[in-house]
Tab-separated table of C-alpha atoms and ligand atoms in Angstrom:
chain	number	residue	atom	x	y	z
W	1	ARG	CA	43.640	0.358	26.181
W	2	GLU	CA	46.959	-1.213	27.107
W	3	ASP	CA	47.783	-1.325	30.808
W	4	LEU	CA	51.189	-0.644	32.307
W	5	THR	CA	52.267	-4.285	32.252
W	6	GLU	CA	51.786	-4.349	28.488
W	7	VAL	CA	54.044	-1.361	27.848
W	8	PRO	CA	57.382	-2.638	26.496
W	9	ASP	CA	60.202	-2.546	29.053
W	10	ASP	CA	62.385	-0.195	27.050
W	11	ALA	CA	59.565	2.371	26.728
W	12	ARG	CA	58.813	2.135	30.442
W	13	THR	CA	62.448	2.547	31.406
W	14	ARG	CA	62.957	5.444	29.018
W	15	HIS	CA	59.810	7.110	30.371
W	16	ARG	CA	61.019	6.768	33.946
W	17	ASP	CA	64.480	8.069	33.091
W	18	ILE	CA	63.183	11.102	31.198
W	19	SER	CA	60.684	11.893	33.970
W	20	GLU	CA	63.439	11.839	36.582
W	21	GLU	CA	65.690	13.939	34.393
W	22	LEU	CA	62.945	16.518	33.780
W	23	ASP	CA	62.168	16.729	37.504
W	24	ARG	CA	65.843	17.279	38.242
W	25	TYR	CA	66.123	20.008	35.600
W	26	ALA	CA	62.946	21.700	36.851
W	27	PHE	CA	64.302	21.775	40.411
W	28	ALA	CA	67.587	23.315	39.250
W	29	TYR	CA	65.721	25.852	37.129
W	30	TYR	CA	62.917	26.915	39.454
W	31	VAL	CA	64.372	26.377	42.901
W	32	GLN	CA	68.116	26.726	42.512
W	33	ASP	CA	68.012	29.367	39.755
W	34	ALA	CA	70.787	27.418	38.102
W	35	PRO	CA	69.523	25.656	34.962
W	36	LEU	CA	71.471	22.526	34.025
W	37	VAL	CA	70.326	22.541	30.395
W	38	SER	CA	68.977	25.043	27.868
W	39	ASP	CA	65.235	25.577	27.455
W	40	GLY	CA	65.508	23.980	24.027
W	41	GLN	CA	67.030	20.798	25.497
W	42	TYR	CA	64.386	20.716	28.238
W	43	ASP	CA	61.582	21.190	25.700
W	44	GLU	CA	63.002	18.446	23.465
W	45	LEU	CA	63.057	15.988	26.344
W	46	MET	CA	59.484	16.965	27.263
W	47	ALA	CA	58.453	16.364	23.635
W	48	GLU	CA	60.022	12.892	23.780
W	49	LEU	CA	58.132	12.172	27.008
W	50	LYS	CA	54.850	13.248	25.420
W	51	ALA	CA	55.515	11.144	22.321
W	52	LEU	CA	56.093	8.088	24.526
W	53	GLU	CA	52.867	8.804	26.381
W	54	ALA	CA	50.959	9.234	23.118
W	55	ALA	CA	52.229	5.825	21.988
W	56	HIS	CA	51.562	4.230	25.400
W	57	PRO	CA	48.766	6.077	27.239
W	58	ALA	CA	49.213	3.808	30.274
W	59	LEU	CA	52.377	5.793	31.025
W	60	VAL	CA	50.322	8.902	31.755
W	61	THR	CA	50.038	9.326	35.521
W	62	PRO	CA	49.373	12.449	37.607
W	63	GLU	CA	53.076	12.455	38.588
W	64	SER	CA	54.288	12.669	35.013
W	65	PRO	CA	56.055	15.983	34.224
W	66	SER	CA	53.611	16.297	31.308
W	67	GLN	CA	50.651	16.377	33.685
W	68	LYS	CA	51.730	18.623	36.528
W	69	VAL	CA	52.868	22.163	37.165
W	70	ASN	CA	56.617	21.669	37.252
W	71	GLY	CA	58.505	23.593	39.863
W	72	GLY	CA	58.893	23.270	43.566
W	73	PHE	CA	60.130	24.977	46.647
W	74	GLY	CA	63.372	25.030	48.537
W	75	ALA	CA	64.332	25.507	52.166
W	76	THR	CA	65.199	29.207	51.882
W	77	PHE	CA	61.592	30.403	52.020
W	78	ALA	CA	58.584	29.305	54.025
W	79	PRO	CA	56.076	27.262	52.037
W	80	VAL	CA	52.641	28.821	51.452
W	81	THR	CA	49.499	27.271	50.053
W	82	HIS	CA	47.917	29.391	47.344
W	83	PRO	CA	44.269	30.332	47.988
W	84	GLU	CA	43.594	29.078	44.444
W	85	ARG	CA	45.839	26.688	42.525
W	86	MET	CA	48.308	28.290	40.093
W	87	GLN	CA	48.661	26.703	36.701
W	88	SER	CA	50.920	26.588	33.697
W	89	LEU	CA	49.878	27.040	30.055
W	90	ASP	CA	49.592	24.679	27.130
W	91	ASN	CA	51.627	25.621	24.077
W	92	VAL	CA	51.135	25.778	20.342
W	93	PHE	CA	53.840	26.503	17.805
W	94	SER	CA	51.988	27.052	14.500
W	95	SER	CA	48.897	28.761	13.121
W	96	ASP	CA	47.354	25.332	12.425
W	97	GLU	CA	47.756	24.280	16.052
W	98	LEU	CA	46.352	27.617	17.172
W	99	SER	CA	43.309	27.240	14.900
W	100	ALA	CA	42.745	23.707	16.178
W	101	TRP	CA	42.808	24.965	19.780
W	102	ALA	CA	40.385	27.801	18.958
W	103	ALA	CA	38.051	25.424	17.088
W	104	ARG	CA	37.968	23.129	20.115
W	105	ALA	CA	37.249	26.053	22.433
W	106	GLU	CA	34.463	27.255	20.121
W	107	ARG	CA	32.996	23.770	19.941
W	108	ASP	CA	32.876	23.849	23.744
W	109	GLY	CA	30.926	27.093	23.666
W	110	ALA	CA	33.479	29.898	23.358
W	111	THR	CA	31.836	31.734	20.481
W	112	GLY	CA	31.584	35.496	20.120
W	113	ALA	CA	33.286	35.941	23.475
W	114	GLY	CA	36.292	37.932	22.309
W	115	TRP	CA	39.884	36.725	22.378
W	116	LEU	CA	42.185	38.481	24.788
W	117	CYS	CA	45.732	38.685	23.394
W	118	GLU	CA	48.676	39.362	25.685
W	119	LEU	CA	52.414	39.103	25.551
W	120	LYS	CA	53.919	36.039	27.132
W	121	VAL	CA	56.354	37.647	29.528
W	122	ASP	CA	59.486	35.613	30.135
W	123	GLY	CA	59.915	35.987	33.863
W	124	LEU	CA	58.650	34.116	36.889
W	125	ALA	CA	55.099	33.784	38.085
W	126	ILE	CA	54.072	35.611	41.242
W	127	ASP	CA	50.947	35.467	43.374
W	128	LEU	CA	49.953	38.555	45.367
W	129	VAL	CA	47.315	38.420	48.083
W	130	TYR	CA	45.410	41.588	49.039
W	131	GLU	CA	43.088	41.793	52.007
W	132	ARG	CA	40.855	44.859	52.050
W	133	GLY	CA	43.311	46.443	49.649
W	134	ARG	CA	46.411	45.745	51.713
W	135	LEU	CA	49.193	43.499	50.413
W	136	VAL	CA	49.473	40.666	52.935
W	137	GLY	CA	51.470	38.057	51.025
W	138	ALA	CA	53.421	37.214	47.897
W	139	ALA	CA	54.483	33.768	46.729
W	140	THR	CA	56.180	32.037	43.817
W	141	ARG	CA	54.242	29.398	41.846
W	142	GLY	CA	56.105	26.388	43.262
W	143	ASP	CA	54.265	23.228	42.256
W	144	GLY	CA	51.059	25.185	41.710
W	145	VAL	CA	49.570	24.245	45.077
W	146	THR	CA	52.395	25.356	47.343
W	147	GLY	CA	54.763	28.205	46.572
W	148	GLU	CA	57.525	30.039	48.402
W	149	ASP	CA	56.785	33.017	50.634
W	150	VAL	CA	58.660	35.913	49.054
W	151	THR	CA	56.580	38.680	50.666
W	152	ALA	CA	59.568	40.576	52.087
W	153	ASN	CA	61.284	40.538	48.682
W	154	VAL	CA	58.187	41.647	46.787
W	155	ARG	CA	57.650	44.499	49.228
W	156	THR	CA	60.868	46.032	47.905
W	157	MET	CA	59.431	46.286	44.386
W	158	ALA	CA	58.269	49.807	43.591
W	159	VAL	CA	55.669	48.695	41.016
W	160	VAL	CA	53.809	46.493	43.499
W	161	PRO	CA	51.367	48.581	45.548
W	162	GLN	CA	51.377	47.883	49.291
W	163	GLN	CA	47.899	49.349	49.389
W	164	LEU	CA	45.411	49.397	46.518
W	165	ALA	CA	44.102	52.842	45.613
W	166	GLY	CA	40.436	53.803	45.830
W	167	ASP	CA	37.526	53.241	48.178
W	168	ASP	CA	36.090	50.297	46.213
W	169	VAL	CA	38.808	47.740	46.992
W	170	PRO	CA	37.641	44.129	47.387
W	171	GLU	CA	37.595	42.239	50.639
W	172	PHE	CA	39.971	39.604	49.262
W	173	LEU	CA	41.910	39.387	46.024
W	174	GLU	CA	44.602	37.179	44.612
W	175	VAL	CA	46.480	38.832	41.738
W	176	ARG	CA	48.715	36.832	39.412
W	177	GLY	CA	51.470	38.214	37.283
W	178	GLU	CA	54.989	37.848	36.037
W	179	VAL	CA	58.038	39.398	37.665
W	180	TYR	CA	60.582	40.371	35.021
W	181	PHE	CA	63.995	41.895	34.705
W	182	PRO	CA	63.959	44.862	32.285
W	183	VAL	CA	66.079	44.072	29.247
W	184	ALA	CA	67.681	47.528	29.390
W	185	ALA	CA	69.109	46.848	32.860
W	186	PHE	CA	70.346	43.333	32.197
W	187	ALA	CA	73.820	44.065	30.793
W	188	GLU	CA	74.523	46.446	33.646
W	189	VAL	CA	73.661	44.028	36.436
W	190	ASN	CA	75.798	41.344	34.807
W	191	ALA	CA	78.728	43.745	34.519
W	192	GLY	CA	78.377	44.477	38.237
W	193	LEU	CA	78.296	40.776	39.108
W	194	VAL	CA	81.392	40.034	37.044
W	195	GLU	CA	83.202	42.963	38.659
W	196	ALA	CA	82.330	41.576	42.074
W	197	GLY	CA	83.741	38.198	41.032
W	198	LYS	CA	80.314	36.561	40.832
W	199	ALA	CA	78.775	34.534	38.030
W	200	PRO	CA	76.609	36.540	35.607
W	201	PHE	CA	73.001	35.552	34.834
W	202	ALA	CA	72.407	33.554	31.669
W	203	ASN	CA	69.374	35.612	30.619
W	204	PRO	CA	66.845	38.137	31.954
W	205	ARG	CA	64.437	35.388	33.083
W	206	ASN	CA	67.160	33.910	35.206
W	207	ALA	CA	68.080	37.373	36.496
W	208	ALA	CA	64.465	37.977	37.548
W	209	ALA	CA	64.204	34.675	39.413
W	210	GLY	CA	67.648	35.010	40.979
W	211	SER	CA	66.998	38.593	42.083
W	212	LEU	CA	63.562	37.978	43.526
W	213	ARG	CA	64.518	34.806	45.359
W	214	GLN	CA	67.302	36.377	47.446
W	215	LYS	CA	67.576	35.281	51.034
W	216	ASP	CA	68.182	38.875	52.020
W	217	ALA	CA	65.404	41.127	50.712
W	218	ARG	CA	67.823	44.074	50.781
W	219	GLU	CA	69.622	42.426	47.858
W	220	THR	CA	66.334	42.196	45.950
W	221	ALA	CA	65.781	45.891	46.649
W	222	LYS	CA	68.958	46.727	44.684
W	223	ARG	CA	67.636	45.059	41.520
W	224	PRO	CA	65.357	46.877	39.072
W	225	LEU	CA	62.639	44.214	39.119
W	226	SER	CA	59.298	44.949	37.557
W	227	MET	CA	56.047	43.114	37.121
W	228	VAL	CA	53.064	42.806	34.847
W	229	VAL	CA	49.667	41.463	35.893
W	230	HIS	CA	48.194	38.528	33.926
W	231	GLY	CA	45.339	37.144	35.933
W	232	ILE	CA	43.336	36.853	39.102
W	233	GLY	CA	42.792	33.950	41.434
W	234	ALA	CA	40.516	33.713	44.469
W	235	ARG	CA	38.427	36.808	45.197
W	236	ARG	CA	35.635	38.107	47.383
W	237	GLY	CA	33.878	41.332	46.552
W	238	PHE	CA	35.104	41.459	42.952
W	239	GLU	CA	33.198	39.727	40.166
W	240	PRO	CA	34.382	40.920	36.755
W	241	GLN	CA	32.508	39.487	33.749
W	242	ARG	CA	35.538	39.720	31.483
W	243	GLN	CA	39.228	39.367	32.115
W	244	SER	CA	39.849	42.644	30.255
W	245	GLU	CA	37.364	44.305	32.607
W	246	ALA	CA	39.350	42.899	35.544
W	247	TYR	CA	42.551	44.374	34.082
W	248	GLU	CA	41.026	47.849	33.799
W	249	GLN	CA	39.904	47.674	37.424
W	250	LEU	CA	43.279	46.354	38.597
W	251	LYS	CA	44.931	49.232	36.771
W	252	ALA	CA	42.621	51.706	38.521
W	253	TRP	CA	43.635	50.169	41.853
W	254	GLY	CA	47.259	50.879	40.958
W	255	LEU	CA	48.473	47.464	39.807
W	256	PRO	CA	50.907	47.167	36.884
W	257	VAL	CA	48.717	46.130	33.945
W	258	SER	CA	50.296	45.959	30.494
W	259	SER	CA	49.273	48.607	27.988
W	260	ARG	CA	49.904	46.063	25.251
W	261	TYR	CA	46.968	43.689	25.627
W	262	ALA	CA	44.142	43.683	23.067
W	263	VAL	CA	40.700	42.088	22.783
W	264	VAL	CA	39.951	40.952	19.235
W	265	ASP	CA	36.856	39.374	17.654
W	266	ASP	CA	38.329	36.601	15.576
W	267	LEU	CA	41.386	34.503	14.812
W	268	GLU	CA	42.490	36.928	12.128
W	269	GLY	CA	42.829	39.533	14.851
W	270	VAL	CA	44.736	37.092	17.040
W	271	TRP	CA	47.092	36.308	14.204
W	272	ALA	CA	47.689	40.017	13.486
W	273	PHE	CA	48.638	40.501	17.168
W	274	ILE	CA	51.052	37.548	17.004
W	275	GLU	CA	52.676	38.894	13.832
W	276	ARG	CA	52.926	42.423	15.202
W	277	TYR	CA	54.911	41.263	18.221
W	278	ARG	CA	56.971	38.798	16.243
W	279	GLU	CA	58.355	41.927	14.551
W	280	GLN	CA	58.405	44.165	17.615
W	281	ARG	CA	59.695	41.504	19.954
W	282	HIS	CA	62.816	43.450	20.788
W	283	SER	CA	61.184	46.813	21.287
W	284	VAL	CA	59.375	45.599	24.399
W	285	GLU	CA	60.820	46.450	27.826
W	286	HIS	CA	60.830	42.789	28.906
W	287	GLU	CA	61.689	39.576	27.088
W	288	ILE	CA	58.791	37.726	25.536
W	289	ASP	CA	58.682	34.155	24.334
W	290	GLY	CA	55.285	34.299	22.702
W	291	VAL	CA	51.718	35.497	22.929
W	292	VAL	CA	49.040	34.212	25.293
W	293	VAL	CA	45.502	33.995	23.894
W	294	LYS	CA	42.670	33.806	26.412
W	295	ILE	CA	38.910	33.666	26.239
W	296	ASP	CA	37.908	37.011	27.635
W	297	GLN	CA	34.560	36.082	29.168
W	298	VAL	CA	34.899	34.710	32.703
W	299	SER	CA	31.732	32.559	32.523
W	300	LEU	CA	33.160	30.802	29.458
W	301	GLN	CA	36.510	30.338	31.177
W	302	ARG	CA	34.631	28.565	33.945
W	303	ARG	CA	32.695	26.440	31.470
W	304	LEU	CA	35.890	25.297	29.728
W	305	GLY	CA	37.727	24.641	33.011
W	306	SER	CA	41.255	23.239	33.258
W	307	THR	CA	43.332	20.114	33.082
W	308	SER	CA	45.626	19.156	35.968
W	309	ARG	CA	48.262	21.607	34.747
W	310	ALA	CA	46.711	24.262	32.517
W	311	PRO	CA	43.477	26.097	31.745
W	312	ARG	CA	41.596	25.007	28.599
W	313	TRP	CA	40.550	28.612	27.996
W	314	ALA	CA	44.054	29.924	27.351
W	315	ILE	CA	46.945	28.956	25.118
W	316	ALA	CA	50.515	30.135	24.675
W	317	PHE	CA	51.660	30.642	21.105
W	318	LYS	CA	55.433	30.323	21.322
W	319	TYR	CA	57.838	32.068	18.982
W	320	PRO	CA	60.848	30.004	17.942
W	321	PRO	CA	63.591	30.263	20.589
W	322	GLU	CA	66.412	32.637	19.870
W	323	GLU	CA	70.076	32.068	20.402
W	324	ALA	CA	71.175	34.880	22.638
W	325	THR	CA	74.611	36.346	22.750
W	326	THR	CA	75.718	38.178	25.836
W	327	LYS	CA	77.495	41.276	24.599
W	328	LEU	CA	79.177	41.575	27.943
W	329	LEU	CA	81.158	38.377	27.824
W	330	ASP	CA	81.191	38.006	24.091
W	331	ILE	CA	80.431	34.334	24.403
W	332	LYS	CA	77.354	32.505	23.340
W	333	VAL	CA	75.164	31.126	26.055
W	334	ASN	CA	72.250	28.877	25.389
W	335	VAL	CA	69.042	30.224	26.800
L	1	NAD	P1	55.483	28.334	30.464
L	1	NAD	O1	56.525	29.304	30.875
L	1	NAD	O2	55.572	27.797	29.101
L	1	NAD	O3	54.041	29.016	30.632
L	1	NAD	C1	53.326	29.203	31.819
L	1	NAD	C2	53.677	30.450	32.547
L	1	NAD	O4	53.685	31.573	31.698
L	1	NAD	C3	52.669	30.849	33.602
L	1	NAD	O5	52.868	30.146	34.790
L	1	NAD	C4	52.914	32.333	33.766
L	1	NAD	O6	53.759	32.548	34.851
L	1	NAD	C5	53.637	32.726	32.505
L	1	NAD	N1	53.048	33.843	31.748
L	1	NAD	C6	53.761	34.814	31.131
L	1	NAD	N2	52.971	35.698	30.530
L	1	NAD	C7	51.700	35.305	30.768
L	1	NAD	C8	50.426	35.837	30.400
L	1	NAD	N3	50.309	36.936	29.658
L	1	NAD	N4	49.333	35.183	30.821
L	1	NAD	C9	49.444	34.051	31.572
L	1	NAD	N5	50.617	33.500	31.948
L	1	NAD	C10	51.740	34.115	31.545
L	1	NAD	O7	55.402	27.121	31.396
L	1	NAD	P2	56.244	26.746	32.653
L	1	NAD	O8	55.657	25.480	33.103
L	1	NAD	O9	56.347	27.866	33.589
L	1	NAD	O10	57.688	26.545	32.110
L	1	NAD	C11	58.004	25.674	31.098
L	1	NAD	C12	59.154	26.243	30.328
L	1	NAD	O11	60.199	26.647	31.218
L	1	NAD	C13	59.748	25.212	29.430
L	1	NAD	O12	59.155	25.227	28.162
L	1	NAD	C14	61.194	25.566	29.412
L	1	NAD	O13	61.418	26.440	28.327
L	1	NAD	C15	61.415	26.285	30.699
L	1	NAD	N6	62.144	25.403	31.624
L	1	NAD	C16	63.459	25.274	31.419
L	1	NAD	C17	64.216	24.441	32.222
L	1	NAD	C18	65.696	24.330	31.995
L	1	NAD	O14	66.325	23.525	32.672
L	1	NAD	N7	66.263	25.111	31.088
L	1	NAD	C19	63.593	23.724	33.253
L	1	NAD	C20	62.231	23.862	33.444
L	1	NAD	C21	61.508	24.706	32.607
């Protein structure tokens, strides 16, 4: 294996430049809510970085944007350490790549466990902490280890219970999900911003992040933010055997669980789910950029484990990006 000194200078320089550029774009996107480039441009640069690393594995370090949860935290909110690390997801873009991922998971023991299919909600990740059923904290993903304390903002969201319902609530529970901006309300909020002489949001994902991460929680309260649950983190007094079982319990406790998830037996079922939502993509109340496939059984999730940035037991199948047109301004914006 070649070491760093053997990597040609031009490859090393290009790798450093792209890494710095990606870090800068991620900061603008996650922390400043003001993307400098389109997602497509960001993804292309990331693909170039990964190609360089595939050609020269010595370039792969823990600091590389390909190896970490990209994001961060700004000065507006207090930093909080997540009880359990938050991760990103690996992506596939074709049925062949999806089959290869599933074959690898099966080789590692994930057979007959059921595949949990969910929509990949295009919003921003949120971490809710409940102690004895009471909401005590909410944080953004940040760099996966440390996020931003947005508890006051999240408390203004009607769909997030302040207190879990029922007398069987766990002692401690970390709930993960995605905060989104309903598509139906997007044009209206932009019209209001333009009227007030402010810049409109480029897309609903941006509107969700910008609305949640307001300095003044009263501003967040005016926005129709919603949320859907997509996982659990640290817990005490709650040991579900399957992720779908966890969802049913979370729903019973009053948390916003999607009615659109499905557990299927085989890849054919997974593919049918992907195709169904490829067609129905625009009939969903939030934007989606793909489908997330997870191994349903928690013991198998544990056996497969994670890399430094993503679980091995889940994968995001991404639909091709769409070019969005804001009706409001009648101009094309890249999203
Ligand atoms: P990601 O958005 O591809 O996937 C990971 C995230 O998906 C998770 O953290 C989770 O919050 C979310 N998610 C949604 N539905 C889920 C479900 N059902 N189950 C589990 N998780 C679910 O990865 P990322 O690292 O958050 O972001 C990378 C993407 O963000 C890039 O591909 C790019 O498109 C975009 N980005 C754009 C810019 C820019 O400047 N335009 C900068 C940085 C990132």
